[in-house]
Coordinates of C-alpha atoms in Angstrom, one line a residue:
M1 CA 6.4 55.3 -20.4
I2 CA 3.0 54.0 -21.2
Q3 CA 1.5 57.5 -21.7
D4 CA 2.8 57.3 -25.3
F5 CA 0.1 54.7 -26.0
F6 CA -2.8 56.9 -24.9
T7 CA -5.0 59.7 -26.2
P8 CA -6.9 61.9 -23.7
I9 CA -10.5 61.5 -22.8
S10 CA -12.7 63.3 -25.4
A11 CA -14.0 66.8 -24.8
E12 CA -17.5 65.4 -25.4
V13 CA -17.2 63.1 -22.4
L14 CA -15.6 65.8 -20.2
S15 CA -18.5 68.2 -21.1
Y16 CA -21.0 65.5 -19.8
E17 CA -21.7 67.3 -16.6
E18 CA -21.5 65.5 -13.3
T19 CA -23.8 67.2 -10.8
S20 CA -22.3 65.9 -7.5
K21 CA -18.8 65.6 -6.2
E22 CA -19.8 62.2 -4.9
M23 CA -20.3 60.9 -8.4
L24 CA -17.5 58.7 -9.9
G25 CA -16.8 61.3 -12.7
R26 CA -15.6 63.7 -10.0
Q27 CA -13.7 61.0 -8.0
L28 CA -11.6 59.8 -11.0
V29 CA -8.4 61.6 -11.9
K30 CA -8.7 61.8 -15.7
H31 CA -6.2 62.0 -18.6
T32 CA -7.1 65.3 -20.3
D33 CA -5.5 67.7 -22.7
E34 CA -5.4 70.3 -20.0
L35 CA -4.1 68.1 -17.1
G36 CA -2.0 65.6 -19.0
F37 CA -1.4 62.0 -18.0
P38 CA -2.3 61.1 -14.4
D39 CA 0.4 60.3 -11.8
L40 CA 0.1 56.6 -11.0
E41 CA 1.8 56.7 -7.6
N42 CA -0.3 55.1 -4.9
V43 CA -3.2 54.5 -7.4
N44 CA -5.4 51.4 -6.8
L45 CA -7.4 51.2 -10.0
A46 CA -6.7 52.4 -13.6
F47 CA -9.4 52.5 -16.3
F48 CA -8.6 52.5 -20.0
D49 CA -10.3 51.6 -23.2
V50 CA -8.9 50.0 -26.3
R51 CA -10.5 51.1 -29.6
E52 CA -9.6 47.9 -31.5
E53 CA -12.1 45.9 -33.4
R54 CA -10.2 44.2 -36.2
G55 CA -10.1 40.9 -34.3
A56 CA -13.8 41.0 -33.3
V57 CA -15.5 38.5 -35.5
G58 CA -19.1 39.5 -36.3
N59 CA -19.1 42.5 -34.1
Q60 CA -17.7 45.4 -36.1
G61 CA -18.3 48.6 -34.2
T62 CA -17.1 47.3 -30.8
G63 CA -14.1 49.6 -30.9
I64 CA -16.0 52.9 -30.8
G65 CA -18.3 52.8 -27.9
A66 CA -16.2 53.2 -24.7
D67 CA -17.2 56.9 -24.3
E68 CA -20.8 55.8 -24.0
I69 CA -19.8 53.6 -21.0
R70 CA -17.8 56.5 -19.5
K71 CA -20.9 58.8 -19.7
Q72 CA -22.9 56.3 -17.7
L73 CA -20.1 55.4 -15.3
Y74 CA -19.3 59.0 -14.4
Q75 CA -22.9 59.6 -13.3
L76 CA -22.9 56.8 -10.7
Y77 CA -22.5 57.6 -7.1
G78 CA -19.4 56.1 -5.5
G79 CA -19.7 53.9 -2.4
N80 CA -17.9 54.3 0.9
W81 CA -14.6 53.7 -0.8
D82 CA -11.1 54.9 0.2
L83 CA -9.5 54.3 -3.2
S84 CA -7.4 56.2 -5.6
M85 CA -8.7 55.8 -9.2
V86 CA -7.6 57.2 -12.6
D87 CA -8.9 57.1 -16.1
L88 CA -6.0 56.8 -18.5
G89 CA -8.0 57.5 -21.7
S90 CA -7.8 55.4 -24.9
I91 CA -5.4 53.1 -26.7
Q92 CA -6.0 53.8 -30.4
P93 CA -5.6 51.0 -33.0
G94 CA -2.0 50.5 -34.1
N95 CA -0.9 50.3 -37.7
Q96 CA -1.4 46.5 -37.4
L97 CA -3.4 44.5 -34.9
K98 CA -0.2 43.2 -33.3
D99 CA 0.8 46.8 -32.5
T100 CA -2.4 47.2 -30.5
Y101 CA -1.7 44.0 -28.6
F102 CA 1.8 45.2 -27.8
A103 CA 0.4 48.5 -26.4
V104 CA -2.1 46.6 -24.2
Q105 CA 0.6 44.1 -23.1
E106 CA 3.1 46.8 -22.1
T107 CA 0.4 48.8 -20.3
V108 CA -0.8 45.8 -18.3
D109 CA 2.8 44.9 -17.5
F110 CA 3.6 48.4 -16.3
L111 CA 0.5 48.7 -14.2
L112 CA 1.0 45.3 -12.5
K113 CA 4.6 46.1 -11.6
N114 CA 3.4 49.3 -10.0
N115 CA 0.6 47.5 -8.0
V116 CA -2.2 49.2 -10.1
L117 CA -5.1 47.0 -11.1
P118 CA -6.2 47.7 -14.8
I119 CA -9.8 47.8 -15.7
I120 CA -10.0 47.4 -19.5
I121 CA -12.9 48.3 -21.7
G122 CA -12.7 46.7 -25.2
G123 CA -12.8 46.2 -28.1
G124 CA -13.0 42.6 -29.1
Q125 CA -12.3 39.8 -26.7
D126 CA -9.2 38.9 -28.6
L127 CA -7.6 41.6 -26.4
I128 CA -7.8 39.0 -23.6
Y129 CA -4.7 37.5 -25.3
A130 CA -2.9 40.9 -24.9
N131 CA -4.0 41.2 -21.3
Y132 CA -2.7 37.7 -20.6
R133 CA 0.7 38.5 -22.3
G134 CA 1.0 41.4 -19.9
Y135 CA 1.9 38.8 -17.2
N136 CA 4.9 37.4 -19.1
Q137 CA 7.5 39.2 -17.1
L138 CA 6.0 38.2 -13.7
D139 CA 7.5 34.7 -13.8
Q140 CA 4.3 33.1 -12.5
A141 CA 1.6 30.8 -13.8
V142 CA -1.7 32.6 -14.0
N143 CA -5.4 31.6 -13.9
L144 CA -7.8 33.1 -16.4
A145 CA -11.6 33.2 -15.9
V146 CA -13.8 34.3 -18.7
A147 CA -17.6 34.8 -18.8
S148 CA -18.6 33.9 -22.4
P149 CA -21.0 31.6 -24.2
K150 CA -18.1 30.2 -26.2
F151 CA -14.7 28.7 -25.4
S152 CA -13.0 30.5 -28.4
F153 CA -10.6 27.7 -29.3
G154 CA -11.1 28.1 -33.0
D155 CA -8.9 26.1 -35.4
I156 CA -5.2 25.9 -34.8
Q157 CA -4.4 27.5 -38.2
D158 CA -6.8 30.4 -37.6
E159 CA -5.4 33.9 -37.1
L160 CA -5.7 35.4 -33.6
N161 CA -9.2 36.8 -33.2
S162 CA -12.1 36.7 -30.9
N163 CA -13.0 33.2 -31.9
S164 CA -9.5 31.7 -31.5
Y165 CA -7.6 33.6 -28.8
L166 CA -7.8 30.7 -26.3
S167 CA -5.9 28.4 -28.6
K168 CA -3.1 31.0 -28.9
I169 CA -2.9 31.4 -25.2
I170 CA -2.5 27.6 -24.7
L171 CA -0.2 26.8 -27.6
E172 CA 2.1 29.8 -27.9
Q173 CA 5.2 30.1 -25.9
P174 CA 5.8 31.2 -23.3
C175 CA 2.8 29.5 -21.8
N176 CA 2.1 30.9 -18.4
L177 CA -1.5 29.6 -18.1
F178 CA -2.2 27.3 -15.2
N179 CA -6.0 27.3 -15.3
Y180 CA -8.8 28.5 -17.5
A181 CA -12.4 28.7 -16.2
N182 CA -15.4 29.5 -18.4
L183 CA -18.5 30.9 -16.9
G184 CA -21.8 30.7 -18.8
Y185 CA -21.0 28.6 -21.8
Q186 CA -23.9 27.4 -24.0
T187 CA -23.5 23.8 -25.3
Y188 CA -24.9 24.4 -28.7
Y189 CA -22.2 27.1 -29.4
N190 CA -19.3 24.7 -28.6
S191 CA -18.4 21.4 -30.3
Q192 CA -18.2 18.2 -28.3
E193 CA -14.5 18.1 -29.2
E194 CA -14.0 21.5 -27.5
I195 CA -16.0 20.4 -24.4
S196 CA -13.9 17.3 -24.2
L197 CA -10.7 19.3 -24.6
I198 CA -11.7 21.5 -21.6
E199 CA -12.1 18.3 -19.5
N200 CA -8.8 16.7 -20.8
L201 CA -6.9 19.9 -20.0
S202 CA -8.3 19.9 -16.4
F203 CA -9.9 23.2 -17.1
E204 CA -13.3 24.3 -15.7
A205 CA -16.5 25.2 -17.5
Y206 CA -19.9 26.1 -16.0
R207 CA -22.9 26.0 -18.2
V208 CA -25.2 29.0 -18.1
G209 CA -27.9 26.9 -16.3
A210 CA -25.5 26.0 -13.5
L211 CA -25.0 29.7 -12.7
K212 CA -28.6 30.1 -11.5
N213 CA -26.8 29.5 -8.2
I214 CA -24.4 32.4 -8.8
S215 CA -22.6 31.8 -5.5
I216 CA -20.7 28.9 -7.1
V217 CA -18.7 31.6 -9.0
E218 CA -17.1 32.9 -5.8
P219 CA -14.3 30.3 -5.4
V220 CA -13.6 30.5 -9.1
M221 CA -13.1 34.3 -8.9
R222 CA -11.0 33.9 -5.8
D223 CA -8.6 31.6 -7.7
A224 CA -8.4 33.9 -10.8
D225 CA -5.6 36.4 -11.7
I226 CA -7.4 37.7 -14.9
V227 CA -11.2 38.1 -15.1
A228 CA -12.7 38.9 -18.5
I229 CA -16.3 39.4 -19.6
D230 CA -17.6 38.9 -23.1
M231 CA -20.9 40.8 -23.2
G232 CA -22.3 38.1 -25.4
V233 CA -22.7 36.0 -22.2
V234 CA -25.7 38.2 -21.2
R235 CA -29.0 37.6 -22.9
C236 CA -29.9 40.2 -25.5
G237 CA -33.0 41.3 -23.6
E238 CA -30.7 42.5 -20.9
A239 CA -27.8 43.6 -23.0
P240 CA -28.6 44.1 -26.8
A241 CA -25.4 46.0 -27.7
N242 CA -23.5 43.1 -29.3
G243 CA -23.3 42.0 -32.9
N244 CA -23.4 38.4 -31.6
A245 CA -26.1 38.8 -29.0
N246 CA -27.9 35.7 -27.8
P247 CA -31.5 35.1 -26.7
N248 CA -30.3 33.1 -23.8
G249 CA -27.6 33.9 -21.2
L250 CA -27.0 35.5 -17.9
Y251 CA -29.1 38.2 -16.4
G252 CA -27.6 41.6 -15.7
D253 CA -27.7 41.1 -11.9
D254 CA -25.8 37.8 -12.4
L255 CA -23.0 39.7 -14.2
C256 CA -22.9 42.3 -11.4
A257 CA -22.6 39.5 -8.8
I258 CA -19.7 38.0 -10.8
A259 CA -18.0 41.4 -10.9
R260 CA -18.4 41.9 -7.2
Y261 CA -16.9 38.4 -6.5
A262 CA -14.0 39.3 -8.8
G263 CA -13.4 42.6 -7.0
I264 CA -13.4 41.0 -3.6
S265 CA -10.9 38.4 -4.7
D266 CA -7.4 39.2 -3.4
K267 CA -5.9 37.3 -6.3
V268 CA -7.5 39.1 -9.2
T269 CA -5.1 41.7 -10.7
S270 CA -6.8 42.7 -13.9
F271 CA -10.4 42.9 -15.1
G272 CA -11.8 43.5 -18.6
I273 CA -15.1 43.9 -20.4
Y274 CA -15.3 43.2 -24.1
E275 CA -17.5 43.1 -27.2
Y276 CA -19.8 46.1 -26.3
N277 CA -21.1 47.6 -29.5
K278 CA -22.9 50.9 -29.2
L279 CA -24.5 50.5 -32.7
F280 CA -27.0 48.2 -31.1
D281 CA -27.4 49.9 -27.7
V282 CA -31.1 50.6 -27.3
N283 CA -31.7 53.4 -24.8
H284 CA -28.2 53.0 -23.5
Q285 CA -29.3 49.8 -21.8
T286 CA -26.0 47.9 -22.2
S287 CA -23.7 50.9 -21.4
K288 CA -25.6 51.4 -18.2
L289 CA -25.3 47.7 -17.3
I290 CA -21.5 47.8 -18.0
S291 CA -21.1 50.9 -15.9
Q292 CA -22.9 49.1 -13.0
V293 CA -20.8 46.0 -13.5
I294 CA -17.7 48.2 -13.1
W295 CA -19.3 49.8 -10.0
Y296 CA -19.8 46.4 -8.4
F297 CA -16.2 45.4 -9.2
I298 CA -15.0 48.6 -7.4
E299 CA -17.3 47.9 -4.5
G300 CA -15.9 44.4 -4.2
Y301 CA -12.3 45.7 -4.5
S302 CA -13.0 48.1 -1.6
L303 CA -13.9 45.1 0.6
R304 CA -10.7 43.1 0.1
T305 CA -9.4 41.5 3.3
K306 CA -5.9 40.5 2.2
D307 CA -6.6 36.8 2.5
Y308 CA -4.4 34.1 1.0
P309 CA -2.2 34.4 -1.1
Y310 CA -1.4 37.9 0.3
G311 CA -2.0 37.0 3.9
S312 CA -0.5 34.2 6.0
K313 CA -2.6 31.1 6.5
D314 CA -0.9 30.5 9.9
S315 CA -3.9 31.9 11.8
Y316 CA -6.5 30.1 9.7
L317 CA -8.5 27.3 11.2
K318 CA -7.3 23.9 9.9
Y319 CA -9.4 20.8 9.3
L320 CA -8.1 17.4 8.3
V321 CA -10.3 15.1 6.2
P322 CA -9.1 11.6 5.4
F323 CA -9.7 10.6 1.8
E324 CA -8.6 7.2 0.5
N325 CA -4.8 7.0 1.1
E326 CA -4.2 10.6 2.1
V327 CA -5.5 13.4 4.2
I328 CA -6.8 16.7 2.6
S329 CA -6.2 19.8 4.6
F330 CA -8.9 22.5 4.6
Y331 CA -8.4 26.0 5.9
Q332 CA -10.9 28.6 7.0
S333 CA -9.9 32.3 7.1
D334 CA -10.2 34.0 10.5
K335 CA -10.9 37.3 8.7
S336 CA -13.4 36.4 6.0
Q337 CA -14.6 32.9 7.0
R338 CA -13.8 31.7 3.4
W339 CA -12.5 28.3 2.7
W340 CA -9.5 26.7 0.9
M341 CA -8.4 23.1 0.3
Q342 CA -4.7 22.2 0.0
V343 CA -3.0 20.3 -2.7
D344 CA 0.5 19.0 -1.7
I345 CA 3.2 20.0 -4.2
P346 CA 7.0 19.9 -4.2
T347 CA 8.4 22.9 -2.3
Q348 CA 10.4 24.1 -5.3
S349 CA 7.4 24.0 -7.6
K350 CA 6.6 27.1 -9.7
Y351 CA 3.0 26.4 -8.8
K352 CA 3.3 27.5 -5.1
R353 CA 0.6 30.1 -5.6
H354 CA -1.8 27.4 -6.4
V355 CA -1.2 25.1 -3.4
L356 CA -4.4 26.3 -1.7
V357 CA -7.5 25.9 -3.9
P358 CA -10.4 28.2 -3.1
C359 CA -13.6 26.2 -2.2
S360 CA -16.8 26.5 -0.2
Y361 CA -18.0 25.2 3.1
D362 CA -20.2 22.7 1.1
D363 CA -17.0 21.4 -0.5
Y364 CA -15.6 20.7 2.9
L365 CA -18.8 18.9 4.0
N366 CA -18.9 16.9 0.7
T367 CA -15.3 15.8 1.2
I368 CA -16.2 14.4 4.6
E369 CA -18.7 12.3 2.7
Q370 CA -15.8 11.3 0.4
K371 CA -17.1 13.5 -2.4
V372 CA -14.0 15.5 -3.2
P373 CA -14.6 18.6 -5.5
E374 CA -13.5 18.3 -9.1
R375 CA -11.5 21.5 -8.6
W376 CA -9.1 19.7 -6.2
F377 CA -8.6 16.8 -8.7
N378 CA -8.0 19.3 -11.5
V379 CA -5.2 21.0 -9.6
H380 CA -3.8 17.7 -8.4
R381 CA -3.5 16.4 -12.0
K382 CA -1.8 19.5 -13.2
I383 CA 1.0 19.5 -10.6
S384 CA 1.5 15.8 -10.0

């Protein structure tokens, strides 16, 4: 069982008094010395942190700050949520870095198979690799969405770390990655070769300036299985607690909006926040922001409507749009009013989960004008 990987929540955090039963600290079932490891039956969300920083390039100290986030999170008032949530405690660093990856992978695998959504607090963002490997046994292609100023390809010969994890995900077998989407990259931190590679692999990347209209993130989140946040994506004036903090980046409310979209997405099955470093956390500013990001994810999760792929599209409104030599089918949910566009694939394809591509109403209108969204072409290229 996965409890062997975990140590209980510290006495210091438990002594951090919550004053109201409506606060999250009172609503979470916690892993403590007294109560032991929580029962995971019928649990919706499971928090845990990973105290691993050996793979965090330029951000030593990122493995020791999760309790600061807990202190802030426990003080927030919950919403009108009917959810069962647990805090599993901490995964301590293994003897070797690969041992920590194994513990994270096995934990994610166990939680997914028991229909529990893990919320992971890092640690370095190289842990995204371990999170991704937790999907190995599900026999499905997965979509990864990462908010980060860098793509983290690194060099092929580099060891696995926070600057190279994406190359390892793409190149190492088994490769279960169907799509990678970057949110908030900054051009001067990524080589032209890397930017071209994103395009050649039919991946998605949205510059930080494009996210001024944060609603464009919604279809991306609706198509993701794994959502990960590198706190370096937020400008240092909003979130200084990162050894690689940047003067430019997203605002805090943008990150909260991304988290809410991720929570609402019926497809998202794991969520992680990485690269927080308490050594640089002025007035607890960043730990407060992260706690609010988690709050918005929970809020979104509580609003899930069981849309596609978990609900049938048979009752959806269907619209047919001629384009060149074919017809593209659009669907609108009768429950959430959200939109999808269909990519035709062979019935036996392992990519069945990706046949409907999330989109917006504007995408539908643009297709009528023969301006088909790039996301449709990306999926079409991958499966044709």
